Coordinates of C-alpha atoms and ligand atoms in Angstrom, one line a residue:
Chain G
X10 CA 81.6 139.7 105.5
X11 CA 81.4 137.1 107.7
X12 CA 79.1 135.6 106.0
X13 CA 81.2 135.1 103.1
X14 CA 84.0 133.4 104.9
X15 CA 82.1 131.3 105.6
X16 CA 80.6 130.4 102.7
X17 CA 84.1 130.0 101.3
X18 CA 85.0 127.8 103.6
X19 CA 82.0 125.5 103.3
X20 CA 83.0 122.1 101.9
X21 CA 80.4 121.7 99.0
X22 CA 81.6 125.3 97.9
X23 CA 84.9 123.9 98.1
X24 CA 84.2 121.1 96.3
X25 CA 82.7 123.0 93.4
X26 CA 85.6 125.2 93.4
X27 CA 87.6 122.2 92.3
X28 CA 85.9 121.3 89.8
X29 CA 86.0 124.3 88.3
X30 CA 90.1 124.5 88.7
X31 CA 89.9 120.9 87.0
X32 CA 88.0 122.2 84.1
X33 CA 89.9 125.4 83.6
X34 CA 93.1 123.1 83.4
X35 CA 91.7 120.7 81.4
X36 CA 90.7 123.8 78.9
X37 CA 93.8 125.6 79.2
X38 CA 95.7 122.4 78.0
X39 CA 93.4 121.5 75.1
X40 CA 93.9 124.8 74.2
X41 CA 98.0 125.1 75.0
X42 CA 97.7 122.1 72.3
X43 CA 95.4 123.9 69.3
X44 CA 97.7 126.5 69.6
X45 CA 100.8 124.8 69.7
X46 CA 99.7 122.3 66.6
X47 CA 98.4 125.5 64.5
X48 CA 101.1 127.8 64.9
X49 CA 104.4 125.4 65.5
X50 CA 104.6 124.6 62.0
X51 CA 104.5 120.9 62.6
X52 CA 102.6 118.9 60.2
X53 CA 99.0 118.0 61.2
X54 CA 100.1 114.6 60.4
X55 CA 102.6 114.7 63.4
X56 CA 100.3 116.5 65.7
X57 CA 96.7 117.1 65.0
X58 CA 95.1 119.8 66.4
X59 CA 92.4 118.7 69.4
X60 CA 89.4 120.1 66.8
X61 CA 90.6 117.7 64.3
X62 CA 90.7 114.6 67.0
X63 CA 87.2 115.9 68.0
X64 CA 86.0 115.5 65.0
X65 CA 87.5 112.8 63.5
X66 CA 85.8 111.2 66.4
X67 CA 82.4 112.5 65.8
X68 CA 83.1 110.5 62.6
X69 CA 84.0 107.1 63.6
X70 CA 80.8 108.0 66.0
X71 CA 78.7 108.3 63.5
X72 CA 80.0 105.3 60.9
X73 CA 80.0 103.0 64.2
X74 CA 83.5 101.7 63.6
X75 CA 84.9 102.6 67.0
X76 CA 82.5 100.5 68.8
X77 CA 83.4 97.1 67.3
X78 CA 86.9 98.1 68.4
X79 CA 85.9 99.6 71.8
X80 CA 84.1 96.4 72.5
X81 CA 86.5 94.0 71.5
X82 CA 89.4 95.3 73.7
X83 CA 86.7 95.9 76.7
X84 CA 85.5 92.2 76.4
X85 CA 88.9 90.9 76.7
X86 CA 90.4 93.8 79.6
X87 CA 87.2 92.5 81.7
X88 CA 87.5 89.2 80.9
X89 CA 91.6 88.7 81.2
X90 CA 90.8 90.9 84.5
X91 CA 87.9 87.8 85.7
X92 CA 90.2 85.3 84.9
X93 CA 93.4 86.6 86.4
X94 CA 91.4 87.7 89.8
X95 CA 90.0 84.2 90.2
X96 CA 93.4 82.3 90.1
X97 CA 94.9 85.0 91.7
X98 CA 92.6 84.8 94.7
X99 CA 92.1 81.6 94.9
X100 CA 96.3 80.4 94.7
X101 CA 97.2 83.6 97.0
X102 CA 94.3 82.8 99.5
X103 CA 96.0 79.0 99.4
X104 CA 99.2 80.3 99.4
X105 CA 98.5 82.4 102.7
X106 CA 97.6 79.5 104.3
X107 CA 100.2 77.3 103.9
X108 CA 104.1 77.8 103.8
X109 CA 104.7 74.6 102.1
X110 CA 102.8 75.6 99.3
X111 CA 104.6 78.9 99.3
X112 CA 108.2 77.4 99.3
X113 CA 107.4 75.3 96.5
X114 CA 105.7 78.1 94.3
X115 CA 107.7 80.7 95.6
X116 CA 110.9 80.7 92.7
X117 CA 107.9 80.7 90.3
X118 CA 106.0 83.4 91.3
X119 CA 109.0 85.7 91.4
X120 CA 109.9 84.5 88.4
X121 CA 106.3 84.9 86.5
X122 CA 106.8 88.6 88.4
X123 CA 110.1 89.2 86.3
X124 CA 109.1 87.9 83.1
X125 CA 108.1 91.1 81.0
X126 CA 104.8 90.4 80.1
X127 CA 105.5 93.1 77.0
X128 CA 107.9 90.5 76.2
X129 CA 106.5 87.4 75.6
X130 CA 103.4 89.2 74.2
X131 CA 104.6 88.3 71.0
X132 CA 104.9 84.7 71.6
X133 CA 101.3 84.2 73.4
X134 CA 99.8 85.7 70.2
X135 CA 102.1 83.6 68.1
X136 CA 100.8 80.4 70.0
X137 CA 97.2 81.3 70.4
X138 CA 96.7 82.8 67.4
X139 CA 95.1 86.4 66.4
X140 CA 91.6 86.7 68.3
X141 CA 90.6 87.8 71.9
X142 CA 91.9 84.6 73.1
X143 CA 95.7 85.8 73.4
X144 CA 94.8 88.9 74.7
X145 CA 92.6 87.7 77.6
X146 CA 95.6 85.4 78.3
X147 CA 98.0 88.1 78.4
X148 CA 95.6 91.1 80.4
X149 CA 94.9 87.3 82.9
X150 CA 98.8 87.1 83.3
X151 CA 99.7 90.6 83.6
X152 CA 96.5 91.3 86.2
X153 CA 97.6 87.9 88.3
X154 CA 100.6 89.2 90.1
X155 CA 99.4 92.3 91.8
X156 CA 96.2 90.7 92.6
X157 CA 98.2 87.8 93.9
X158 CA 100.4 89.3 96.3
X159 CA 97.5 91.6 97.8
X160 CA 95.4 88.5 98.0
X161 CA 98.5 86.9 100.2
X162 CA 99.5 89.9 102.2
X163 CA 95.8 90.8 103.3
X164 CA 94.9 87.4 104.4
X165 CA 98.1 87.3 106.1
X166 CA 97.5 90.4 107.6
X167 CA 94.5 89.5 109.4
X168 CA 94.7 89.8 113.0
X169 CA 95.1 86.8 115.0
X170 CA 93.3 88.1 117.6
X171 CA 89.9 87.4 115.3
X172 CA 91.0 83.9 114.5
X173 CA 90.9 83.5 118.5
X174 CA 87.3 85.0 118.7
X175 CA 86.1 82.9 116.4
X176 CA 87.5 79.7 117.8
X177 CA 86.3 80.8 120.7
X178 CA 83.2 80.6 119.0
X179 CA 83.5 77.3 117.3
X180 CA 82.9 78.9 114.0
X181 CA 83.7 76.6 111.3
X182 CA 86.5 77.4 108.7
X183 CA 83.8 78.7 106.6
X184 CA 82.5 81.0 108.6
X185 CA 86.3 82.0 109.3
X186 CA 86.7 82.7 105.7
X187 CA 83.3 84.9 105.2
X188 CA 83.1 86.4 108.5
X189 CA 86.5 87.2 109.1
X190 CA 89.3 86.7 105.8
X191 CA 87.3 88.2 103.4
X192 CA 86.2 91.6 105.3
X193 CA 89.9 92.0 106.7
X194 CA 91.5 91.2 103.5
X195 CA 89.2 92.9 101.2
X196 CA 91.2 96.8 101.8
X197 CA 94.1 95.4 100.6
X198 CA 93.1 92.9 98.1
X199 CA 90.7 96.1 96.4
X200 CA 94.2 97.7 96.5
X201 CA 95.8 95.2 94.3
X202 CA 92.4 94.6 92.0
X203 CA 92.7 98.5 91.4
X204 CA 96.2 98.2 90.3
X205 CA 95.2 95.2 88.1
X206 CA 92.4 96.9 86.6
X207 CA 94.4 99.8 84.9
X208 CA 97.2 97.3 84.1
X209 CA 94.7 94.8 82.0
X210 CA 93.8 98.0 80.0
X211 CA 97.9 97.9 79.2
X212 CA 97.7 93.7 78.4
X213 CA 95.0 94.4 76.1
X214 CA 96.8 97.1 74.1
X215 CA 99.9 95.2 74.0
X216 CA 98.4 91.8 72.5
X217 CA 96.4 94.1 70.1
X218 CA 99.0 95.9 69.2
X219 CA 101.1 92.7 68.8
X220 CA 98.6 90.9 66.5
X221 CA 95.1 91.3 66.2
X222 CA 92.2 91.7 64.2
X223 CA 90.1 94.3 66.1
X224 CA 90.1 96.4 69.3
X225 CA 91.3 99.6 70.0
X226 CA 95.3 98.9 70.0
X227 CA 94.6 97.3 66.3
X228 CA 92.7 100.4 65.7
X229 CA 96.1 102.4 66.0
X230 CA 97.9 99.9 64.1
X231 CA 95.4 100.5 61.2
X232 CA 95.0 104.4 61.6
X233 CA 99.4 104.6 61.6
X234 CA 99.7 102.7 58.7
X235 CA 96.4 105.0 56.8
X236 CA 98.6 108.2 58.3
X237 CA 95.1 108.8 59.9
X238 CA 96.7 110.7 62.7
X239 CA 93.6 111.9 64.4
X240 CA 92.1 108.6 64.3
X241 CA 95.2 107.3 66.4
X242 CA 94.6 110.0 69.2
X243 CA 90.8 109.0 68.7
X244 CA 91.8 105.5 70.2
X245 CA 94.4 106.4 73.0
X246 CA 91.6 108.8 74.4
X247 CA 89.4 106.0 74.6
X248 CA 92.3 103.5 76.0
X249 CA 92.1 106.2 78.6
X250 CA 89.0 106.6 79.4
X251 CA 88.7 102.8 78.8
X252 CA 91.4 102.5 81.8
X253 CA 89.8 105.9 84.3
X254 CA 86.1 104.0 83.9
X255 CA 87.5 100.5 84.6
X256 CA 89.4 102.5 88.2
X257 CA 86.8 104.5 88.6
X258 CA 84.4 101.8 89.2
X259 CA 87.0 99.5 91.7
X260 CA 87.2 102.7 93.5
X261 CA 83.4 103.4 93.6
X262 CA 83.5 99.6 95.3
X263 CA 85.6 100.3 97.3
X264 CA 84.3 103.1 98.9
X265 CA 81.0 101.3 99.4
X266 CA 82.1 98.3 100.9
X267 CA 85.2 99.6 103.3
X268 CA 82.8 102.4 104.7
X269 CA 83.8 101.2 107.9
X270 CA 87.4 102.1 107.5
X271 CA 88.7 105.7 109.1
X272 CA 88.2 108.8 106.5
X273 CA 91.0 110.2 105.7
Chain T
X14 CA 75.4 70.2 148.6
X15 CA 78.0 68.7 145.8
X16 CA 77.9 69.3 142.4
X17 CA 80.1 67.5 139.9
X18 CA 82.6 70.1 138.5
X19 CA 82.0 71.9 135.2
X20 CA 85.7 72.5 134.9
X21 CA 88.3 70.7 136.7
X22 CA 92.0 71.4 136.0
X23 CA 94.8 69.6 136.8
X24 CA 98.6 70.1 137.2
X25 CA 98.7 72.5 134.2
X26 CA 101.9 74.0 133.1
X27 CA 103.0 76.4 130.2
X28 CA 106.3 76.5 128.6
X29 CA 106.3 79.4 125.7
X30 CA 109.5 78.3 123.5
X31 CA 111.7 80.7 123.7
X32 CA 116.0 81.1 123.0
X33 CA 117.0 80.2 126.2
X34 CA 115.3 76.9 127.5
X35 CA 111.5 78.6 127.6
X36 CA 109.7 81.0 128.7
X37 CA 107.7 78.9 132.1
X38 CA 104.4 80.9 132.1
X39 CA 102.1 78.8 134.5
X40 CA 103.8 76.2 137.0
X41 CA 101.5 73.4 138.4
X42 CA 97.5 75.4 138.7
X43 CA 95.5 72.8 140.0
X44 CA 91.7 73.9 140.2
X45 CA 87.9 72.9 140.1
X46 CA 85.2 75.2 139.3
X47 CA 81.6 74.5 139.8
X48 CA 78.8 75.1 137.8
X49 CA 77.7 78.7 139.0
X50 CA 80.6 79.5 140.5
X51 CA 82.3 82.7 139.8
X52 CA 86.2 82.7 139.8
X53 CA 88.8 85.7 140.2
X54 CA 92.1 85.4 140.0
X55 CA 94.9 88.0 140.5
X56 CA 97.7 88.3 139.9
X57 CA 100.8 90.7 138.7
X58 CA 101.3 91.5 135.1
X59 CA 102.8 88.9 133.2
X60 CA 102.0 85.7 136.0
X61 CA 99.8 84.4 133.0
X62 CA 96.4 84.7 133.5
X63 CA 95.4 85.5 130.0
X64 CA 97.4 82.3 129.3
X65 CA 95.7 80.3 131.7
X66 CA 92.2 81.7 129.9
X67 CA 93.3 81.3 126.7
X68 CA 94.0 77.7 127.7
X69 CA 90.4 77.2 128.9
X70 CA 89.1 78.3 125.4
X71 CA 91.2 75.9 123.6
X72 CA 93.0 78.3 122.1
X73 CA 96.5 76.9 123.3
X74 CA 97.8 73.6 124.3
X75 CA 99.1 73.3 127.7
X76 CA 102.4 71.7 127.6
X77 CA 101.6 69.5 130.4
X78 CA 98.5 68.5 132.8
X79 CA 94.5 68.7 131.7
X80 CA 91.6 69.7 131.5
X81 CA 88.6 68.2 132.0
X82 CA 84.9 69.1 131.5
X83 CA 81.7 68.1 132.6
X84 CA 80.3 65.1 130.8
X85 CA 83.8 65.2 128.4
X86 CA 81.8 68.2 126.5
X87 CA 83.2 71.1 125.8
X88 CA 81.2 73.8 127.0
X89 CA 79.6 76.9 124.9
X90 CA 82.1 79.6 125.4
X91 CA 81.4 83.4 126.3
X92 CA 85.0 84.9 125.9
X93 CA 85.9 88.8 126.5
X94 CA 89.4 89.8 125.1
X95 CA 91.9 91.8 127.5
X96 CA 91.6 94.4 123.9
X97 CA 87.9 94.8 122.8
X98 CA 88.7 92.7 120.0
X99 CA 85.8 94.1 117.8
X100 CA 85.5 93.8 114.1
X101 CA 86.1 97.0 112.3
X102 CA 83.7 96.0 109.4
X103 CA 80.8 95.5 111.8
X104 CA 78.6 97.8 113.3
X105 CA 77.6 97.7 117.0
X106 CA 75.1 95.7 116.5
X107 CA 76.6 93.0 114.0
X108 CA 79.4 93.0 116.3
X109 CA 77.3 91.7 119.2
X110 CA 75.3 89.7 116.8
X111 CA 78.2 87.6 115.5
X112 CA 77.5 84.5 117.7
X113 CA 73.8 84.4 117.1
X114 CA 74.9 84.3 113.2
X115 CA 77.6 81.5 114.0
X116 CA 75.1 79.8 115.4
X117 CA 72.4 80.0 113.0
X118 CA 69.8 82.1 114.8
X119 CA 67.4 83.5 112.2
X120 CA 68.3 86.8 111.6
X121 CA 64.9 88.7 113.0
X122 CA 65.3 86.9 116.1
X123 CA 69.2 87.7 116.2
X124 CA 68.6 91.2 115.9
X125 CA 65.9 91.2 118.5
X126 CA 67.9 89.2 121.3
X127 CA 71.0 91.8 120.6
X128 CA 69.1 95.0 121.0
X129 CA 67.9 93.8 123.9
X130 CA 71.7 93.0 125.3
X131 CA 72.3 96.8 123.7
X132 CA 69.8 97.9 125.9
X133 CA 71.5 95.9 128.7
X134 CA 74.7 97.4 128.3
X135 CA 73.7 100.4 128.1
X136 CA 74.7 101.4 123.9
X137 CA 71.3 102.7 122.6
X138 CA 71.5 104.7 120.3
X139 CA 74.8 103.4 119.1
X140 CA 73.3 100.5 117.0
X141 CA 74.7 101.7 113.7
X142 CA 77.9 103.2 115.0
X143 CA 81.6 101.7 113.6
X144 CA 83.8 100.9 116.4
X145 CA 86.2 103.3 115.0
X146 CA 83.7 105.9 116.6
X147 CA 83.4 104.2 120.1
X148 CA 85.6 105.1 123.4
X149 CA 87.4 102.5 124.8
X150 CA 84.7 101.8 127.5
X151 CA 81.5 101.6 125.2
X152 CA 84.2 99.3 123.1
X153 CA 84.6 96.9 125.8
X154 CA 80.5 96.8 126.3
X155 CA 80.2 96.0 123.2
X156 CA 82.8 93.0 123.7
X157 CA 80.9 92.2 126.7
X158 CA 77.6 91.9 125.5
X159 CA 79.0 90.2 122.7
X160 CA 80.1 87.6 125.1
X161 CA 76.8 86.8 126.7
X162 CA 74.6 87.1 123.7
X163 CA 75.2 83.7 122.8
X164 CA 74.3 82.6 126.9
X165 CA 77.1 80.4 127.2
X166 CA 77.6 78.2 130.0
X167 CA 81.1 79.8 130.7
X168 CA 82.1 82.8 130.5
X169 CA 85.7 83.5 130.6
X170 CA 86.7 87.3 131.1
X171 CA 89.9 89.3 131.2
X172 CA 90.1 92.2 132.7
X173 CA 86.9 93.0 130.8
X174 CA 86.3 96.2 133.0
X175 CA 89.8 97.7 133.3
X176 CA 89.5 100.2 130.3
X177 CA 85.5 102.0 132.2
X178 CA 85.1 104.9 134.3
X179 CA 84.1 103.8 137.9
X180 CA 80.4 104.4 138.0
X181 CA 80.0 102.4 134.6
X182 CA 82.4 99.6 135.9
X183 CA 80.4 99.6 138.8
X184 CA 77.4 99.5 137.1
X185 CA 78.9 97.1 135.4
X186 CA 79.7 94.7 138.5
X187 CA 76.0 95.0 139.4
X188 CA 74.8 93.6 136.0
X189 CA 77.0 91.0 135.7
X190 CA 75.8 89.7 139.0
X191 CA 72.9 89.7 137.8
X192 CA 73.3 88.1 134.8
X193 CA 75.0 85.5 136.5
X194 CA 72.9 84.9 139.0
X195 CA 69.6 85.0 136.4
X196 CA 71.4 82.4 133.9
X197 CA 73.2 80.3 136.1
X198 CA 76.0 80.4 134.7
X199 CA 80.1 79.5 135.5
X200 CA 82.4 82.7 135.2
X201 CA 86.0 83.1 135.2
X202 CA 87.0 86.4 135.2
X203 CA 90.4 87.5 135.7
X204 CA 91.3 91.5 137.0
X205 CA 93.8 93.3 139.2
X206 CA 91.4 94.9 141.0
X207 CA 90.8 93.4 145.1
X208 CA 87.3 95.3 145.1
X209 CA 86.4 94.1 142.2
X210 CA 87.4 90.2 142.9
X211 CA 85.5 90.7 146.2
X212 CA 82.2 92.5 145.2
X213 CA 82.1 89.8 142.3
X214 CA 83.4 86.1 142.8
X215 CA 82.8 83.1 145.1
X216 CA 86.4 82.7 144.9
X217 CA 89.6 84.3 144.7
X218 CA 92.4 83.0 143.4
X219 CA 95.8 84.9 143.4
X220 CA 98.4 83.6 141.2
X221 CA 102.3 84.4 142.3
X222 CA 105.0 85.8 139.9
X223 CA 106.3 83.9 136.7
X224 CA 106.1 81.2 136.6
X225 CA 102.5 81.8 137.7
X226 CA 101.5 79.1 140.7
X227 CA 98.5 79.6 142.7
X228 CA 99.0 81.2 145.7
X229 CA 96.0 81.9 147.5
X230 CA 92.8 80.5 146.9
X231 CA 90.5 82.7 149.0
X232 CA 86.6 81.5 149.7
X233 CA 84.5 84.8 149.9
X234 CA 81.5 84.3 152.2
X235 CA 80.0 87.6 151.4
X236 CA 76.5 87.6 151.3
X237 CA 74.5 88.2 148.2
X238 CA 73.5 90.6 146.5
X239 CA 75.9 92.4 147.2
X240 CA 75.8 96.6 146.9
X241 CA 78.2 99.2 147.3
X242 CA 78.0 99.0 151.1
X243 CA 79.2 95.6 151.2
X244 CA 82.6 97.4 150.6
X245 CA 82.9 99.3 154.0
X246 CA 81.7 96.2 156.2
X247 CA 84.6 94.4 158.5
X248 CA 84.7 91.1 156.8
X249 CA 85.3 92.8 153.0
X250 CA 88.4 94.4 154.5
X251 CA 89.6 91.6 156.1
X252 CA 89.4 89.5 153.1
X253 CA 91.0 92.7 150.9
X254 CA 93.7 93.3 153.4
X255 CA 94.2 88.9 153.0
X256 CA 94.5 89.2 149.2
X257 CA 96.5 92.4 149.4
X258 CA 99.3 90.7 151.5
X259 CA 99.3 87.6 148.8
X260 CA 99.6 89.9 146.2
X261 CA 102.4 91.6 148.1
Ligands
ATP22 N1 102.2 83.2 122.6 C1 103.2 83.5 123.5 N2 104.5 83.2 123.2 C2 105.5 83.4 124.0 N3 105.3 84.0 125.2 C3 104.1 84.3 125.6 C4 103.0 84.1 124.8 N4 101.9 84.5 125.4 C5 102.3 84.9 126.6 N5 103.6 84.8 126.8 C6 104.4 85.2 127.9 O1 103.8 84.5 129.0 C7 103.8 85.3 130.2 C8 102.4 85.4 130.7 O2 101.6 86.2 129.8 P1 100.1 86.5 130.1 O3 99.6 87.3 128.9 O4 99.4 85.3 130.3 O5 100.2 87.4 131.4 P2 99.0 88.2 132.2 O6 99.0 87.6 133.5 O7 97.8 88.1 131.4 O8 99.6 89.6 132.2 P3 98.7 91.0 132.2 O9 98.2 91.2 133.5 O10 99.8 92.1 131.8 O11 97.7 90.9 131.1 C9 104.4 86.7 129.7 O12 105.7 86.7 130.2 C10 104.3 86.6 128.2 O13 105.4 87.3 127.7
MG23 MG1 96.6 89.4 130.4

């Protein structure tokens, strides 16, 4: 008997133990959902049943289509994510370091913060026409802020107790900046890239959804208009996943590089 | 004998800025220090030692006198923090590394001169540890090999042994005599501790209250080495009872 308390209590049980409640829930809701979409009446065109999404998939598996679109609005989340990080690091890291800078761009930056990027969606694709280009601008802008102020408030958060060491030292401002800046900054700037990472999934939608010629948002432009109901859930599931995978992997980083911090 | 000073300091005053006319931290330390020499000074909480340490690493201005070094060069640094300072993000052993890597050591022969300071202060077997994992002792080792892995020519330590358990503070003392006595090298240390000042240092120097002024500068003609007995001989407790009256 003992034995089994144990056993209960070990943490790898317990770990499999929650997977298994995540699964079950997971089930149980699919399955809430068949039975509500079969036996509420509702057209299948308002809510397809999870069997018809499942295959409907298989199908745009098997013609290929869904990758083209997959693709598309991947290329432009990482690269609208690459873009916004580097000028986001690089103008926060300046900012951090000098006031003046700050006072000047300061109305700006909480202005660019207020301007609904949903908003002027509409008029980036206007400018810069249909293709990836507008929608790498728009996931840039609307990853920039977060990544911005994480960027500012970890460098200023380093402790100046590490500045002293290393002048202590004599270390050059380089080695300031790799030794110390980027280690101490890099919990809370992760923070902010993890927040920007599932919000450039967002940008990307929006500009599709806005104008575009491919990717998934303009697949659920194309499916609404061809009533293809089960093709539009086809594309939010992969928006999804799309945004979980793009998390999941700032997360995995993160728990590799801050090893070092306390475990929780 | 007369060696030229390593360190000579001169009419040195601190003024923090503060709401009401300044916060006067050090008033008017004059002081030479030789190379080899090792330097207490102590004083009450707050009579600005750190600050006067802080001001010998360049780390703040003083707001009036100097400073002057031997041959106008700044002199390699060795620095122990009153806090052990240590990077969270580095191991043990990159921890005490980091001055090797500042200074450009290869890495094999980096990682070969701090094992053997791990060795020295006693932390084998903690190579790989996060300080996160250390007590506050083996913390401060760590910030004290890290300050004489580098062999700088001045070492500047505060209070670098308050926060370990007698025997290892003592054991401590011993190896830092050593070391200073092997590498020739010019320490200023500052603690509260008399036994300490007098097991370790040529020279005692007591600062008074704020605005800290120096009070007593004590020559300690104890021989060398010194052990444990040295504490219970006459002339050790008529120096101690000397500082303990300047210290009041
Ligand atoms: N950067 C600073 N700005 C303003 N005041 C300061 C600053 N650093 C130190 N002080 C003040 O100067 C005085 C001396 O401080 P210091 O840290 O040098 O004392 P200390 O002798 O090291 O004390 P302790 O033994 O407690 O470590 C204190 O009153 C402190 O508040
Ligand atoms: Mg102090």
């Amino acid at each position: 008997m003992n034995n089994n308390l144990l056993r209960t209590f070990h943490p790898s049980t317990a770990k499999r133990n929650r997977t298994w409640l995540r699964l079950l829930s997971l089930g149980l809701g699919l399955a809430c959902w068949q039975v509500t979409s079969v036996f509420s009446g509702m057209e299948v065109f308002i809510l397809p049943p999870p069997l018809a999404v499942w295959s409907r998939l298989v199908v745009a598996v098997q013609d290929g289509s869904l990758f083209r679109d997959i693709g598309v609005t991947l290329s432009e989340v990482v690269l609208g994510l690459i873009v916004g990080v580097t000028f986001a690091t690089v103008l926060g890291y300046s900012v951090a370091k000098s006031r003046a800078l700050e006072q000047v761009l300061s109305p700006y930056l909480v202005a660019s913060q207020a301007i609904p990027i949903v908003a002027i969606a509409p008029l980036l694709v206007l400018w810069f026409g249909y293709g990836m280009f507008s929608k790498v601008l728009i996931c840039a802008l609307i990853v920039f802020f977060p990544v911005l102020i994480n960027t500012i408030v970890g460098i200023r958060a380093v402790p100046q107790a590490f500045y002293d060491l290393m002048d202590s030292l004599r270390a050059t401002r380089r080695q300031i900046l790799l030794k110390v800046e980027i280690p101490a900054a890099l919990p809370i700037f992760l923070g902010g890239l993890r927040i920007g990472a599932t919000l450039s999934v967002i940008g990307a939608v929006v500009g599709e959804l806005v104008g575009s010629k491919y990717g998934l948002g303009n697949l659920i432009n194309r499916a609404r208009v061809g009533y293809d109901m089960p093709m539009v859930y086809v594309a939010v599931f992969m928006l999804i996943f799309l945004a979980l995978g793009l998390y999941g992997i700032v997360a995995r980083v993160e728990k590799k590089l801050l090893r070092w911090q306390e475990q929780k | 004998m007369t060696t030229e000073p390593i360190l000579t300091v001169k009419k040195l005053s601190v003024v923090f800025p503060d709401s009401n006319g300044g916060l006067h931290a050090l008033d008017d330390i004059s002081f030479e220090a030789s190379p080899r020499d090792f330097i207490c000074f102590l004083g009450p909480s707050g009579s600005g030692k750190t600050t006067l340490l802080r001001i010998l690493a360049s780390l703040l201005k003083p707001t009036a006198g100097e400073i002057g070094f031997l041959h106008n060069q700044k002199p390699q640094i060795g620095m122990v923090f009153q806090q052990s300072n240590l990077m969270p993000w580095r191991s043990v052993m990159d921890n005490i590394k980091l001055p090797l890597e500042l200074d450009g050591v290869d890495e094999v022969n980096a990682r070969g001169k701090t094992q053997e300071m791990i060795d020295l202060v006693g932390l084998n077997g903690f190579e790989d540890s996060w300080p996160r994992d250390l007590s506050g002792g083996m913390a401060q080792r760590v910030a004290i090999a890290r300050a004489l892995i580098h062999d700088p020519d001045l070492l500047l330590l505060d209070e670098p042994f308050a926060s370990l358990d007698a025997m290892t503070r003592e054991r401590m003392w011993m190896e830092l005599s050593r070391i200073w006595h092997a590498r020739q090298k010019t320490v200023i240390m500052v603690t509260h501790s008399i036994n300490e000042s007098l097991f370790l240092a040529d020279r005692v120097l007591v600062l008074t209250q704020r605005p800290g002024q120096i009070k007593l500068d004590l020559k300690v003609d104890l021989p060398r080495p010194r052990n444990d007995d040295i504490r219970y001989t006459p002339h050790f407790g008529k120096l101690a009872r000397k500082l303990r009256e300047a210290i009041e």
